């Protein structure tokens, strides 16, 4: 699954809300969108995720314009004001909410199992704003990939939480190696470092990659509960 942002933008230069940007993301090769200012990363993420139309340019999924298919396949991850957890939520609470959103029963045992699988049990009762950036990114990415049909992610501005770029990019690298299509929206300074790290990604063989239907993303799947209300602070309605 390849996603292309073909000269997308909002507004006119100078001072456009989103200056024209282009990127191509494919399994094993993240696409990098380098933008500045407070608003531009959110706009770029909404466009890349099929939640907003650009005023100029096109968003292509496998060569075709299909915003509905993009919305179904791509989850917004940590997009400010749209798809980010409340800062004072504990990791346990974040997992519980995301399991409900994915249609899985958010029982305490299942939440603990997910945290164990991620190696985050020690952080279970820590506010998400207080964990290292790479831990935050991995948590939110892995939980987003539990959603039905999600095989791609749009990760927004992880650099805003601090830490070394190489640390949180290691999460992006590992997910991309599993065959997930990743669009990374980040600052120009962080993007310069990321570009140097892209060559460290090598896609694994077909037996090791994630399934094309998004069914097995590496975390345990508990029993579904379609009647469980999905109260999700991590992706507000677009």
PDB file of C-alpha atoms in Angstrom:
ATOM      1  CA  UNK A   1       0.000   0.000   0.000  1.00  0.00           C
ATOM      2  CA  UNK A   2       1.577   3.244  -1.187  1.00  0.00           C
ATOM      3  CA  UNK A   3       0.390   6.691  -0.157  1.00  0.00           C
ATOM      4  CA  UNK A   4       1.548   9.714  -2.110  1.00  0.00           C
ATOM      5  CA  UNK A   5       1.130  13.353  -1.207  1.00  0.00           C
ATOM      6  CA  UNK A   6       1.499  15.049  -4.573  1.00  0.00           C
ATOM      7  CA  UNK A   7       2.199  18.760  -4.085  1.00  0.00           C
ATOM      8  CA  UNK A   8      -0.532  19.234  -1.491  1.00  0.00           C
ATOM      9  CA  UNK A   9      -1.049  22.574   0.189  1.00  0.00           C
ATOM     10  CA  UNK A  10      -3.496  24.983   1.784  1.00  0.00           C
ATOM     11  CA  UNK A  11      -3.393  28.714   1.156  1.00  0.00           C
ATOM     12  CA  UNK A  12      -1.086  30.894  -0.900  1.00  0.00           C
ATOM     13  CA  UNK A  13       2.511  31.865  -0.309  1.00  0.00           C
ATOM     14  CA  UNK A  14       3.829  33.672   1.574  1.00  0.00           C
ATOM     15  CA  UNK A  15       2.254  32.660   4.834  1.00  0.00           C
ATOM     16  CA  UNK A  16       0.297  29.661   3.548  1.00  0.00           C
ATOM     17  CA  UNK A  17      -1.363  27.620   6.286  1.00  0.00           C
ATOM     18  CA  UNK A  18       0.309  24.585   4.723  1.00  0.00           C
ATOM     19  CA  UNK A  19       3.058  25.299   2.189  1.00  0.00           C
ATOM     20  CA  UNK A  20       3.148  22.839  -0.694  1.00  0.00           C
ATOM     21  CA  UNK A  21       4.681  19.497   0.323  1.00  0.00           C
ATOM     22  CA  UNK A  22       5.176  16.139  -1.336  1.00  0.00           C
ATOM     23  CA  UNK A  23       6.014  12.707   0.059  1.00  0.00           C
ATOM     24  CA  UNK A  24       5.681   9.030  -0.785  1.00  0.00           C
ATOM     25  CA  UNK A  25       5.180   6.358   1.869  1.00  0.00           C
ATOM     26  CA  UNK A  26       5.245   2.627   1.244  1.00  0.00           C
ATOM     27  CA  UNK A  27       5.758  -0.515   3.334  1.00  0.00           C
ATOM     28  CA  UNK A  28       9.359  -0.464   4.519  1.00  0.00           C
ATOM     29  CA  UNK A  29       9.879   3.127   3.429  1.00  0.00           C
ATOM     30  CA  UNK A  30       8.274   5.856   5.557  1.00  0.00           C
ATOM     31  CA  UNK A  31       7.269   9.082   3.874  1.00  0.00           C
ATOM     32  CA  UNK A  32       8.555  12.215   5.610  1.00  0.00           C
ATOM     33  CA  UNK A  33       6.663  15.510   5.569  1.00  0.00           C
ATOM     34  CA  UNK A  34       8.794  18.347   6.954  1.00  0.00           C
ATOM     35  CA  UNK A  35       6.741  21.364   8.037  1.00  0.00           C
ATOM     36  CA  UNK A  36       7.029  24.170  10.554  1.00  0.00           C
ATOM     37  CA  UNK A  37       4.681  26.341  12.650  1.00  0.00           C
ATOM     38  CA  UNK A  38       2.061  25.133  15.106  1.00  0.00           C
ATOM     39  CA  UNK A  39      -0.774  24.575  12.620  1.00  0.00           C
ATOM     40  CA  UNK A  40       0.944  23.087   9.578  1.00  0.00           C
ATOM     41  CA  UNK A  41       1.736  19.643  11.081  1.00  0.00           C
ATOM     42  CA  UNK A  42      -1.921  19.129  12.003  1.00  0.00           C
ATOM     43  CA  UNK A  43      -3.133  20.178   8.559  1.00  0.00           C
ATOM     44  CA  UNK A  44      -0.574  17.961   6.839  1.00  0.00           C
ATOM     45  CA  UNK A  45      -1.632  15.017   9.006  1.00  0.00           C
ATOM     46  CA  UNK A  46      -5.339  15.541   8.361  1.00  0.00           C
ATOM     47  CA  UNK A  47      -4.685  15.631   4.619  1.00  0.00           C
ATOM     48  CA  UNK A  48      -2.396  12.589   4.671  1.00  0.00           C
ATOM     49  CA  UNK A  49      -4.993  10.664   6.675  1.00  0.00           C
ATOM     50  CA  UNK A  50      -7.830  11.503   4.299  1.00  0.00           C
ATOM     51  CA  UNK A  51      -9.625  13.666   6.865  1.00  0.00           C
ATOM     52  CA  UNK A  52      -9.236  16.945   4.960  1.00  0.00           C
ATOM     53  CA  UNK A  53      -8.989  17.932   1.317  1.00  0.00           C
ATOM     54  CA  UNK A  54      -6.006  20.004   0.230  1.00  0.00           C
ATOM     55  CA  UNK A  55      -6.654  23.192  -1.699  1.00  0.00           C
ATOM     56  CA  UNK A  56      -3.977  22.170  -4.149  1.00  0.00           C
ATOM     57  CA  UNK A  57      -2.422  18.861  -5.123  1.00  0.00           C
ATOM     58  CA  UNK A  58      -3.615  15.277  -4.658  1.00  0.00           C
ATOM     59  CA  UNK A  59      -3.466  12.416  -2.167  1.00  0.00           C
ATOM     60  CA  UNK A  60      -3.084   9.095  -3.972  1.00  0.00           C
ATOM     61  CA  UNK A  61      -3.509   5.616  -2.501  1.00  0.00           C
ATOM     62  CA  UNK A  62      -1.863   3.094  -4.808  1.00  0.00           C
ATOM     63  CA  UNK A  63      -2.136   5.637  -7.581  1.00  0.00           C
ATOM     64  CA  UNK A  64      -5.795   6.569  -7.092  1.00  0.00           C
ATOM     65  CA  UNK A  65      -7.625   9.390  -5.334  1.00  0.00           C
ATOM     66  CA  UNK A  66      -9.858   7.724  -2.742  1.00  0.00           C
ATOM     67  CA  UNK A  67     -10.203   9.666   0.503  1.00  0.00           C
ATOM     68  CA  UNK A  68     -12.565   7.093   2.031  1.00  0.00           C
ATOM     69  CA  UNK A  69     -10.062   4.284   1.482  1.00  0.00           C
ATOM     70  CA  UNK A  70      -7.293   6.423   2.989  1.00  0.00           C
ATOM     71  CA  UNK A  71      -9.429   7.137   6.076  1.00  0.00           C
ATOM     72  CA  UNK A  72     -10.158   3.436   6.490  1.00  0.00           C
ATOM     73  CA  UNK A  73      -6.547   2.324   6.133  1.00  0.00           C
ATOM     74  CA  UNK A  74      -4.674   5.077   7.983  1.00  0.00           C
ATOM     75  CA  UNK A  75      -4.898   5.992  11.658  1.00  0.00           C
ATOM     76  CA  UNK A  76      -3.853   9.403  12.920  1.00  0.00           C
ATOM     77  CA  UNK A  77      -1.377   8.984  15.768  1.00  0.00           C
ATOM     78  CA  UNK A  78      -0.678  11.703  18.344  1.00  0.00           C
ATOM     79  CA  UNK A  79      -2.044  14.493  16.161  1.00  0.00           C
ATOM     80  CA  UNK A  80      -2.434  17.574  18.400  1.00  0.00           C
ATOM     81  CA  UNK A  81      -6.048  18.400  19.171  1.00  0.00           C
ATOM     82  CA  UNK A  82      -7.302  15.538  17.024  1.00  0.00           C
ATOM     83  CA  UNK A  83      -5.710  12.239  17.989  1.00  0.00           C
ATOM     84  CA  UNK A  84      -3.663  12.662  21.139  1.00  0.00           C
ATOM     85  CA  UNK A  85      -4.299  11.322  24.661  1.00  0.00           C
ATOM     86  CA  UNK A  86      -4.991  13.718  27.493  1.00  0.00           C
ATOM     87  CA  UNK A  87      -1.631  14.429  29.174  1.00  0.00           C
ATOM     88  CA  UNK A  88      -2.748  13.204  32.610  1.00  0.00           C
ATOM     89  CA  UNK A  89      -4.110   9.868  31.381  1.00  0.00           C
ATOM     90  CA  UNK A  90      -2.168   6.883  32.660  1.00  0.00           C
ATOM     91  CA  UNK A  91      -0.892   4.333  30.189  1.00  0.00           C
ATOM     92  CA  UNK A  92      -3.381   1.848  31.622  1.00  0.00           C
ATOM     93  CA  UNK A  93      -6.233   4.243  30.826  1.00  0.00           C
ATOM     94  CA  UNK A  94      -4.907   4.933  27.327  1.00  0.00           C
ATOM     95  CA  UNK A  95      -4.770   1.204  26.589  1.00  0.00           C
ATOM     96  CA  UNK A  96      -8.275   0.687  27.964  1.00  0.00           C
ATOM     97  CA  UNK A  97      -9.735   3.434  25.784  1.00  0.00           C
ATOM     98  CA  UNK A  98      -7.941   2.265  22.654  1.00  0.00           C
ATOM     99  CA  UNK A  99      -8.994  -1.363  23.136  1.00  0.00           C
ATOM    100  CA  UNK A 100     -12.594  -0.193  23.330  1.00  0.00           C
ATOM    101  CA  UNK A 101     -12.109   1.865  20.175  1.00  0.00           C
ATOM    102  CA  UNK A 102     -10.705  -1.214  18.419  1.00  0.00           C
ATOM    103  CA  UNK A 103     -13.809  -3.199  19.382  1.00  0.00           C
ATOM    104  CA  UNK A 104     -12.013  -5.356  21.948  1.00  0.00           C
ATOM    105  CA  UNK A 105     -13.132  -5.908  25.518  1.00  0.00           C
ATOM    106  CA  UNK A 106     -11.015  -3.574  27.652  1.00  0.00           C
ATOM    107  CA  UNK A 107     -10.831  -5.821  30.689  1.00  0.00           C
ATOM    108  CA  UNK A 108      -8.119  -5.277  33.274  1.00  0.00           C
ATOM    109  CA  UNK A 109      -6.474  -8.589  32.359  1.00  0.00           C
ATOM    110  CA  UNK A 110      -6.407  -7.683  28.671  1.00  0.00           C
ATOM    111  CA  UNK A 111      -5.016  -4.219  29.422  1.00  0.00           C
ATOM    112  CA  UNK A 112      -2.286  -5.757  31.578  1.00  0.00           C
ATOM    113  CA  UNK A 113      -1.485  -8.301  28.872  1.00  0.00           C
ATOM    114  CA  UNK A 114      -1.048  -5.544  26.293  1.00  0.00           C
ATOM    115  CA  UNK A 115       1.216  -3.583  28.622  1.00  0.00           C
ATOM    116  CA  UNK A 116       3.243  -6.723  29.280  1.00  0.00           C
ATOM    117  CA  UNK A 117       3.595  -7.430  25.552  1.00  0.00           C
ATOM    118  CA  UNK A 118       4.883  -3.901  25.063  1.00  0.00           C
ATOM    119  CA  UNK A 119       7.213  -4.115  28.040  1.00  0.00           C
ATOM    120  CA  UNK A 120       5.424  -1.178  29.663  1.00  0.00           C
ATOM    121  CA  UNK A 121       3.950  -2.696  32.831  1.00  0.00           C
ATOM    122  CA  UNK A 122       6.268  -0.541  34.954  1.00  0.00           C
ATOM    123  CA  UNK A 123       4.713   2.535  33.341  1.00  0.00           C
ATOM    124  CA  UNK A 124       1.107   1.356  33.754  1.00  0.00           C
ATOM    125  CA  UNK A 125       0.156   4.041  36.277  1.00  0.00           C
ATOM    126  CA  UNK A 126       2.375   6.779  34.845  1.00  0.00           C
ATOM    127  CA  UNK A 127       0.812   9.770  33.112  1.00  0.00           C
ATOM    128  CA  UNK A 128       1.462   9.573  29.381  1.00  0.00           C
ATOM    129  CA  UNK A 129       3.031  13.056  29.467  1.00  0.00           C
ATOM    130  CA  UNK A 130       5.778  11.711  31.743  1.00  0.00           C
ATOM    131  CA  UNK A 131       7.013   8.718  29.757  1.00  0.00           C
ATOM    132  CA  UNK A 132       9.941   8.945  27.313  1.00  0.00           C
ATOM    133  CA  UNK A 133       8.986   9.911  23.784  1.00  0.00           C
ATOM    134  CA  UNK A 134       9.899   6.527  22.303  1.00  0.00           C
ATOM    135  CA  UNK A 135       7.649   4.790  24.841  1.00  0.00           C
ATOM    136  CA  UNK A 136       4.785   7.158  24.041  1.00  0.00           C
ATOM    137  CA  UNK A 137       5.199   6.693  20.294  1.00  0.00           C
ATOM    138  CA  UNK A 138       5.359   2.921  20.495  1.00  0.00           C
ATOM    139  CA  UNK A 139       2.311   2.735  22.752  1.00  0.00           C
ATOM    140  CA  UNK A 140       0.136   4.906  20.525  1.00  0.00           C
ATOM    141  CA  UNK A 141       1.319   3.343  17.279  1.00  0.00           C
ATOM    142  CA  UNK A 142       0.785  -0.239  18.440  1.00  0.00           C
ATOM    143  CA  UNK A 143      -2.668   0.557  19.804  1.00  0.00           C
ATOM    144  CA  UNK A 144      -3.686   2.292  16.571  1.00  0.00           C
ATOM    145  CA  UNK A 145      -2.681  -0.793  14.606  1.00  0.00           C
ATOM    146  CA  UNK A 146      -5.170  -2.879  16.583  1.00  0.00           C
ATOM    147  CA  UNK A 147      -8.043  -1.126  14.819  1.00  0.00           C
ATOM    148  CA  UNK A 148      -9.807  -3.153  12.168  1.00  0.00           C
ATOM    149  CA  UNK A 149      -8.464  -2.524   8.666  1.00  0.00           C
ATOM    150  CA  UNK A 150      -5.676  -0.158   9.734  1.00  0.00           C
ATOM    151  CA  UNK A 151      -2.481  -0.903   7.824  1.00  0.00           C
ATOM    152  CA  UNK A 152      -0.954   2.556   7.820  1.00  0.00           C
ATOM    153  CA  UNK A 153      -0.322   5.359  10.286  1.00  0.00           C
ATOM    154  CA  UNK A 154       0.210   9.091  10.167  1.00  0.00           C
ATOM    155  CA  UNK A 155       2.453  10.040  13.081  1.00  0.00           C
ATOM    156  CA  UNK A 156       2.445  13.732  13.978  1.00  0.00           C
ATOM    157  CA  UNK A 157       5.329  15.707  15.459  1.00  0.00           C
ATOM    158  CA  UNK A 158       6.869  13.196  17.889  1.00  0.00           C
ATOM    159  CA  UNK A 159       9.781  15.605  18.315  1.00  0.00           C
ATOM    160  CA  UNK A 160       7.536  17.962  20.297  1.00  0.00           C
ATOM    161  CA  UNK A 161       7.800  15.628  23.288  1.00  0.00           C
ATOM    162  CA  UNK A 162      11.590  15.855  23.413  1.00  0.00           C
ATOM    163  CA  UNK A 163      14.185  13.099  23.393  1.00  0.00           C
ATOM    164  CA  UNK A 164      16.631  12.021  20.722  1.00  0.00           C
ATOM    165  CA  UNK A 165      15.234  11.648  17.210  1.00  0.00           C
ATOM    166  CA  UNK A 166      17.053   8.327  16.818  1.00  0.00           C
ATOM    167  CA  UNK A 167      15.206   6.881  19.822  1.00  0.00           C
ATOM    168  CA  UNK A 168      11.659   7.497  18.617  1.00  0.00           C
ATOM    169  CA  UNK A 169      12.597   6.873  14.991  1.00  0.00           C
ATOM    170  CA  UNK A 170      13.629   3.363  16.048  1.00  0.00           C
ATOM    171  CA  UNK A 171       9.924   2.737  16.705  1.00  0.00           C
ATOM    172  CA  UNK A 172       9.042   4.003  13.220  1.00  0.00           C
ATOM    173  CA  UNK A 173      11.776   1.804  11.752  1.00  0.00           C
ATOM    174  CA  UNK A 174      10.532  -1.316  13.536  1.00  0.00           C
ATOM    175  CA  UNK A 175       6.927  -0.751  12.477  1.00  0.00           C
ATOM    176  CA  UNK A 176       7.946  -0.075   8.874  1.00  0.00           C
ATOM    177  CA  UNK A 177       9.946  -3.305   8.839  1.00  0.00           C
ATOM    178  CA  UNK A 178       6.716  -5.158   9.607  1.00  0.00           C
ATOM    179  CA  UNK A 179       5.137  -3.847   6.411  1.00  0.00           C
ATOM    180  CA  UNK A 180       3.157  -0.928   7.846  1.00  0.00           C
ATOM    181  CA  UNK A 181       2.954   2.193   5.686  1.00  0.00           C
ATOM    182  CA  UNK A 182       4.090   5.163   7.773  1.00  0.00           C
ATOM    183  CA  UNK A 183       3.747   8.869   7.087  1.00  0.00           C
ATOM    184  CA  UNK A 184       5.881  10.880   9.486  1.00  0.00           C
ATOM    185  CA  UNK A 185       5.000  14.553   9.868  1.00  0.00           C
ATOM    186  CA  UNK A 186       7.824  16.301  11.672  1.00  0.00           C
ATOM    187  CA  UNK A 187       9.888  19.464  11.917  1.00  0.00           C
ATOM    188  CA  UNK A 188      12.523  20.297   9.342  1.00  0.00           C
ATOM    189  CA  UNK A 189      15.304  19.834  11.882  1.00  0.00           C
ATOM    190  CA  UNK A 190      14.073  16.381  12.908  1.00  0.00           C
ATOM    191  CA  UNK A 191      13.430  15.448   9.275  1.00  0.00           C
ATOM    192  CA  UNK A 192      17.068  16.102   8.425  1.00  0.00           C
ATOM    193  CA  UNK A 193      18.106  13.505  11.015  1.00  0.00           C
ATOM    194  CA  UNK A 194      15.396  11.088   9.909  1.00  0.00           C
ATOM    195  CA  UNK A 195      16.587  11.250   6.304  1.00  0.00           C
ATOM    196  CA  UNK A 196      19.985  10.014   7.476  1.00  0.00           C
ATOM    197  CA  UNK A 197      18.339   7.135   9.341  1.00  0.00           C
ATOM    198  CA  UNK A 198      16.030   5.930   6.576  1.00  0.00           C
ATOM    199  CA  UNK A 199      18.682   3.655   5.108  1.00  0.00           C
ATOM    200  CA  UNK A 200      18.662   1.614   8.332  1.00  0.00           C
ATOM    201  CA  UNK A 201      15.240   0.229   7.374  1.00  0.00           C
ATOM    202  CA  UNK A 202      15.094  -3.091   5.623  1.00  0.00           C
ATOM    203  CA  UNK A 203      11.716  -4.713   5.030  1.00  0.00           C
ATOM    204  CA  UNK A 204      11.434  -8.214   6.440  1.00  0.00           C
ATOM    205  CA  UNK A 205      10.312 -11.181   4.385  1.00  0.00           C
ATOM    206  CA  UNK A 206       6.632 -11.875   3.711  1.00  0.00           C
ATOM    207  CA  UNK A 207       6.439 -14.428   6.527  1.00  0.00           C
ATOM    208  CA  UNK A 208       7.542 -11.808   9.057  1.00  0.00           C
ATOM    209  CA  UNK A 209       5.560  -8.798   7.857  1.00  0.00           C
ATOM    210  CA  UNK A 210       2.197  -7.828   9.218  1.00  0.00           C
ATOM    211  CA  UNK A 211      -0.830  -9.215   7.471  1.00  0.00           C
ATOM    212  CA  UNK A 212      -2.279  -7.110   4.682  1.00  0.00           C
ATOM    213  CA  UNK A 213      -5.667  -6.960   6.358  1.00  0.00           C
ATOM    214  CA  UNK A 214      -4.234  -5.558   9.577  1.00  0.00           C
ATOM    215  CA  UNK A 215      -5.442  -8.569  11.540  1.00  0.00           C
ATOM    216  CA  UNK A 216      -2.178  -9.387  13.314  1.00  0.00           C
ATOM    217  CA  UNK A 217      -0.225  -6.349  14.351  1.00  0.00           C
ATOM    218  CA  UNK A 218       1.857  -7.971  17.065  1.00  0.00           C
ATOM    219  CA  UNK A 219      -0.314  -7.358  20.127  1.00  0.00           C
ATOM    220  CA  UNK A 220      -2.714  -9.820  21.735  1.00  0.00           C
ATOM    221  CA  UNK A 221      -6.314  -9.651  20.634  1.00  0.00           C
ATOM    222  CA  UNK A 222      -8.930 -10.091  23.306  1.00  0.00           C
ATOM    223  CA  UNK A 223     -12.580 -10.972  22.778  1.00  0.00           C
ATOM    224  CA  UNK A 224     -14.507  -8.373  20.859  1.00  0.00           C
ATOM    225  CA  UNK A 225     -17.316  -6.536  22.531  1.00  0.00           C
ATOM    226  CA  UNK A 226     -19.339  -4.534  19.977  1.00  0.00           C
ATOM    227  CA  UNK A 227     -21.512  -3.105  22.726  1.00  0.00           C
ATOM    228  CA  UNK A 228     -18.621  -1.568  24.637  1.00  0.00           C
ATOM    229  CA  UNK A 229     -18.762   2.226  24.217  1.00  0.00           C
ATOM    230  CA  UNK A 230     -15.660   3.592  22.517  1.00  0.00           C
ATOM    231  CA  UNK A 231     -14.874   6.761  24.425  1.00  0.00           C
ATOM    232  CA  UNK A 232     -11.678   7.741  22.679  1.00  0.00           C
ATOM    233  CA  UNK A 233      -9.622  10.822  23.520  1.00  0.00           C
ATOM    234  CA  UNK A 234      -7.042   9.891  20.891  1.00  0.00           C
ATOM    235  CA  UNK A 235      -9.012  10.624  17.731  1.00  0.00           C
ATOM    236  CA  UNK A 236     -11.814  13.131  17.803  1.00  0.00           C
ATOM    237  CA  UNK A 237     -14.293  13.173  14.926  1.00  0.00           C
ATOM    238  CA  UNK A 238     -12.876  14.956  11.890  1.00  0.00           C
TER     239      UNK A 238
END
